[in-house]
Tab-separated table of C-alpha atoms in Angstrom:
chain	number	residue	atom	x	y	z
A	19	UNK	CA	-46.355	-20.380	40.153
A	20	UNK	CA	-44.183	-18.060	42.597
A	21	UNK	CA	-44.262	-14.528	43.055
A	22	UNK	CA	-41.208	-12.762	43.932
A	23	UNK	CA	-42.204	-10.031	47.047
A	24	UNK	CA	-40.449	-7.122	47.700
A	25	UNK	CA	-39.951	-3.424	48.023
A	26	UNK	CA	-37.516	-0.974	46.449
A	27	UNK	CA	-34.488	-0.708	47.715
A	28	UNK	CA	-31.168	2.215	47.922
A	29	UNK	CA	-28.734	1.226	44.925
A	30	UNK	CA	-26.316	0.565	47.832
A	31	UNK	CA	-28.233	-2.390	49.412
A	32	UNK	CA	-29.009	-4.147	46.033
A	33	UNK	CA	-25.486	-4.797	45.592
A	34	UNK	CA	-25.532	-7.694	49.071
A	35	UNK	CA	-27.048	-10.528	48.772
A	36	UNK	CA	-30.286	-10.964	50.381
A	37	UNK	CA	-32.914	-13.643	50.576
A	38	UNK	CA	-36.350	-13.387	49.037
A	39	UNK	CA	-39.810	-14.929	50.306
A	40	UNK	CA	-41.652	-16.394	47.879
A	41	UNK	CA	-45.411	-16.869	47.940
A	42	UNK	CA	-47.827	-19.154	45.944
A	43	UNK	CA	-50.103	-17.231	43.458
A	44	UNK	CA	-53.071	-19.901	44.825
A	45	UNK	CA	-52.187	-17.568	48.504
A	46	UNK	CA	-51.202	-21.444	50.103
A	47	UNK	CA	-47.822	-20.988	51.858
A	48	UNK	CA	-45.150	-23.364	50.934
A	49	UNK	CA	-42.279	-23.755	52.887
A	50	UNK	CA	-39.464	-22.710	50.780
A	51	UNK	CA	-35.792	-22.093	51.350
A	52	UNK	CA	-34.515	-18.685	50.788
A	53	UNK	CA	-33.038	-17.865	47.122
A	54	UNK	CA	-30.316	-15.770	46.561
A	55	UNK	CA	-30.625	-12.835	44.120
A	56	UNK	CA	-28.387	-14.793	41.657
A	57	UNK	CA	-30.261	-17.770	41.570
A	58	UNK	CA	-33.723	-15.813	40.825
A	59	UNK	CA	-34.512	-15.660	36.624
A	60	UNK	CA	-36.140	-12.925	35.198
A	61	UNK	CA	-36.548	-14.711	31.995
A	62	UNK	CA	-37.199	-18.611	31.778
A	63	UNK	CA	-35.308	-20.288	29.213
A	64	UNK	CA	-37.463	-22.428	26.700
A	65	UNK	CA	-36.803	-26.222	26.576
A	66	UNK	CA	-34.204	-27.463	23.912
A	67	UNK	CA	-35.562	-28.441	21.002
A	68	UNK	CA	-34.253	-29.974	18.084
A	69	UNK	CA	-34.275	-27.407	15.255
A	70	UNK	CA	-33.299	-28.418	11.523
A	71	UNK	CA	-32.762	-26.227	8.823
A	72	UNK	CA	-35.671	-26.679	5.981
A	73	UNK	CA	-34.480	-24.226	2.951
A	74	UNK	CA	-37.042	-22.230	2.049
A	75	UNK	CA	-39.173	-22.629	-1.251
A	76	UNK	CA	-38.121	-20.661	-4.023
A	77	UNK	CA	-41.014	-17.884	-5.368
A	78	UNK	CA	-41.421	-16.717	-8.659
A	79	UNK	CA	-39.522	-13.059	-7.722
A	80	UNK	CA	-36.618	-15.364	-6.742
A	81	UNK	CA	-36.738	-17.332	-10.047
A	82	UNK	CA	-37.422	-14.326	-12.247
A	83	UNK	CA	-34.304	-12.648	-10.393
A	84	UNK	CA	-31.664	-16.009	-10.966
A	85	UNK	CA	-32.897	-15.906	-14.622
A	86	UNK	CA	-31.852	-12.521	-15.221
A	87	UNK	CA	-28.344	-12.996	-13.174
A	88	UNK	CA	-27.922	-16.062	-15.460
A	89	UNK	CA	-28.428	-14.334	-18.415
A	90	UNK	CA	-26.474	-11.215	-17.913
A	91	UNK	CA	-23.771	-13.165	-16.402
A	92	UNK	CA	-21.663	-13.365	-19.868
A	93	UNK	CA	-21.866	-9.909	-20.139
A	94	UNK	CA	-20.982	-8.845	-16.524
A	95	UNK	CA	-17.944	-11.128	-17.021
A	96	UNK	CA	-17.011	-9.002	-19.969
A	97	UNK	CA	-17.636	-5.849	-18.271
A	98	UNK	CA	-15.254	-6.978	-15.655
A	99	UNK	CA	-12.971	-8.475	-18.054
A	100	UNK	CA	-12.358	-5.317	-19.648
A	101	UNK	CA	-12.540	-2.993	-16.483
A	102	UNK	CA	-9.434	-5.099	-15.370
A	103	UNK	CA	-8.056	-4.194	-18.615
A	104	UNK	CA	-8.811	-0.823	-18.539
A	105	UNK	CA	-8.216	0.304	-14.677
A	106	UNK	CA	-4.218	-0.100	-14.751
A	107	UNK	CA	-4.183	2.339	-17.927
A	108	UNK	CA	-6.734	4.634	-16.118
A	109	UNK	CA	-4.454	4.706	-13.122
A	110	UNK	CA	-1.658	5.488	-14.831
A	111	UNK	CA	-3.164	8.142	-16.672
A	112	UNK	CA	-4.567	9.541	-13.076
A	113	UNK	CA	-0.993	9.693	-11.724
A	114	UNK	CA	0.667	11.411	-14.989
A	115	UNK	CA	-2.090	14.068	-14.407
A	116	UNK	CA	-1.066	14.611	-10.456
A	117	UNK	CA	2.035	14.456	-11.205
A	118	UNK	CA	2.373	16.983	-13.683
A	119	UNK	CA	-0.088	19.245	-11.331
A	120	UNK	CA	2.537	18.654	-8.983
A	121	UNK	CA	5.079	19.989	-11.241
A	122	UNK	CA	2.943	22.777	-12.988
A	123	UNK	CA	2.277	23.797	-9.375
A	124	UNK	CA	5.674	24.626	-8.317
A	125	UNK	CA	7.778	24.611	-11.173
A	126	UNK	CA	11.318	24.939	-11.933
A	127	UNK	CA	12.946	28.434	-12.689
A	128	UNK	CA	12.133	29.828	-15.526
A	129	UNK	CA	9.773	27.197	-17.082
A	130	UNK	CA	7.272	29.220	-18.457
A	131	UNK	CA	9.511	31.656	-20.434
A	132	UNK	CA	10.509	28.437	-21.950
A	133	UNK	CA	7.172	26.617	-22.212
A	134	UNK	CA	5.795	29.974	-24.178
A	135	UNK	CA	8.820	29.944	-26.434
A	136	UNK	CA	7.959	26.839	-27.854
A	137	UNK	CA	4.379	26.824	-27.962
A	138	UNK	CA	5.256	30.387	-30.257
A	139	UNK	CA	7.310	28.453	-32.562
A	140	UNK	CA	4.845	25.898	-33.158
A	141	UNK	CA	2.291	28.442	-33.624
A	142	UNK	CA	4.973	30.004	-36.322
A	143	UNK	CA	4.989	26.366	-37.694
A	144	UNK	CA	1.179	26.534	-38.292
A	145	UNK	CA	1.290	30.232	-40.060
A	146	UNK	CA	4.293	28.884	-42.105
A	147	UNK	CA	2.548	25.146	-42.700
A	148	UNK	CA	-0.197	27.312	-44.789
A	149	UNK	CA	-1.212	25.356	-48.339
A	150	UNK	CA	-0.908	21.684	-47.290
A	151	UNK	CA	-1.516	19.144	-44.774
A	152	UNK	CA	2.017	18.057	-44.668
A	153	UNK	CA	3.379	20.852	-43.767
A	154	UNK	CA	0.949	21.429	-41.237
A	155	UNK	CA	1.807	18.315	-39.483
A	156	UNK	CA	5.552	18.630	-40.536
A	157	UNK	CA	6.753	22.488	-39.751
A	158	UNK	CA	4.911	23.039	-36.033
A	159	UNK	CA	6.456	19.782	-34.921
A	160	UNK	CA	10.149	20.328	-36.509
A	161	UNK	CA	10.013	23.782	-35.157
A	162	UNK	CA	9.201	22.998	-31.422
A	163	UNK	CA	11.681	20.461	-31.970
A	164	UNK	CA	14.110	22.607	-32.520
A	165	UNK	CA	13.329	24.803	-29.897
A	166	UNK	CA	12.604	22.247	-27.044
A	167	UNK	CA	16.282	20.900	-28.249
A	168	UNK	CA	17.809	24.304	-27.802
A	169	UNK	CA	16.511	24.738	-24.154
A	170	UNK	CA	16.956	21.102	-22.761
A	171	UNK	CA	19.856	19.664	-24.541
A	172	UNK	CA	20.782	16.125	-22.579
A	173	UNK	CA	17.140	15.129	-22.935
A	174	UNK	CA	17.126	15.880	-26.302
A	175	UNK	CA	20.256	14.114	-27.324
A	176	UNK	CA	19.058	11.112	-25.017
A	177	UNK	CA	15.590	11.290	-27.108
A	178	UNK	CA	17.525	11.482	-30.621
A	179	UNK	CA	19.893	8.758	-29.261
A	180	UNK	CA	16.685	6.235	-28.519
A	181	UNK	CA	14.836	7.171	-31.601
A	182	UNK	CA	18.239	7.071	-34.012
A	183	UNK	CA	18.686	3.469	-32.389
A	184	UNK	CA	14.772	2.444	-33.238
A	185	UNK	CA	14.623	3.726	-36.585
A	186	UNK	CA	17.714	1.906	-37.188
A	187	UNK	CA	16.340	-1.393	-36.125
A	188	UNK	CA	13.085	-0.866	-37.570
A	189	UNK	CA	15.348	-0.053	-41.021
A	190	UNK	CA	17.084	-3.620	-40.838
A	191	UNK	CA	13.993	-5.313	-40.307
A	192	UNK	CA	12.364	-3.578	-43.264
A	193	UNK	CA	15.211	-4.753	-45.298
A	194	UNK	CA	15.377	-8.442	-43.912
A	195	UNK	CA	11.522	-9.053	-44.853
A	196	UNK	CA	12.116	-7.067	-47.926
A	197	UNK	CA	14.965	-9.619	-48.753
A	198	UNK	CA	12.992	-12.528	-47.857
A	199	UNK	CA	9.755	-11.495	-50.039
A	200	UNK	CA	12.211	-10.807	-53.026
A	201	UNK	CA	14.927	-13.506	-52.928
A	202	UNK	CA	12.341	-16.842	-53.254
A	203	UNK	CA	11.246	-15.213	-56.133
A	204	UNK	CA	14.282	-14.833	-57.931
A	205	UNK	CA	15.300	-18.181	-56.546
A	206	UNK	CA	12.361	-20.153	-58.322
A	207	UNK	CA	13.157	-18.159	-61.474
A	208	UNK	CA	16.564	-18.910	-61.662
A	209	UNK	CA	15.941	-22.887	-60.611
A	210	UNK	CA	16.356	-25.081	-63.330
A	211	UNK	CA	14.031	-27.878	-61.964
A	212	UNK	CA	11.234	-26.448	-61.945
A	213	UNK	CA	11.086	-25.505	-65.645
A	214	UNK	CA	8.628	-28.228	-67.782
């Protein structure tokens, strides 16, 4: 084996290339041609060996942990299933609630005169709504109706518009499936075929 000689040097010379002696650990001298500092190894690299990949033995932690994955796996899918459901709603939710912070935080003029005026008549709707359920429900909401309608008129006539042309519909309907149930009926009655 060969033992690199040598003594420490400036920073400055380290950066030339130099030669270096080297002597036999047995103290024989060989006759050796000089090295450069490149061609010197600090670390030898092992010989190339064939490696292959031999997948290690499952234990029993291993086993006991796929078992459980396999068995909660249904559920986990059904979690997720339902999360996916769930998140776009959630989100949606999330941004109404900004957005009306954003608005509650710098409102328009004169928005809370108007936001206290109709909370007040629904509050008068509760005192009057005394005695039944019905009117509970029935005189808070006509009231702030009434009031909301008096302070933002195009939205309310856009609102009544929609909801005139949906109660409509939802009236024909009604009457179509009404018509339908009733008619066979009166049909098979009135058929003379069918009597014995």
């Amino acid at each position: 084996m060969l033992k690199v000689t040598g003594s420490a040097m400036p920073a400055a010379i380290t950066l030339f290339p130099f030669t270096v002696s080297a002597a036999a650990a047995d103290g024989e001298k060989e006759e050796a041609a000089p090295l450069h500092r490149d061609e010197l190894s600090l670390y030898a690299a092992p010989p190339q060996q064939k490696s292959r990949y031999v997948e290690p033995e499952a234990g029993h932690l291993e086993e006991s942990v796929a078992t459980l994955r396999k068995t909660a796996e249904p559920y986990t899918d059904r979690c997720r299933g339902t999360y996916d459901k769930i998140k776009p709603k959630v989100q949606s939710v999330v941004r109404f609630g900004n957005d009306a912070y954003n608005y509650l935080k710098n409102p328009p003029k004169e928005f809370y005169p108007r936001a206290g005026v109709i909370g007040f008549t629904g509050v008068l709707g509760l005192f009057l709504g005394r005695g039944s359920r019905i009117k509970k429900l029935i005189y808070p909401a006509a009231l702030m109706t009434v009031s909301a309608s008096l302070y933002y008129p195009e939205q309310a006539a856009g609102i009544a518009k929609s909801t005139g042309d949906s109660v409509y519909d939802r009236a024909v309907q009604s009457y179509a499936a009404l018509e339908r149930i009733v008619k066979p009926q009166s049909k098979a009655a009135e058929d003379p075929e069918t009597k014995p």
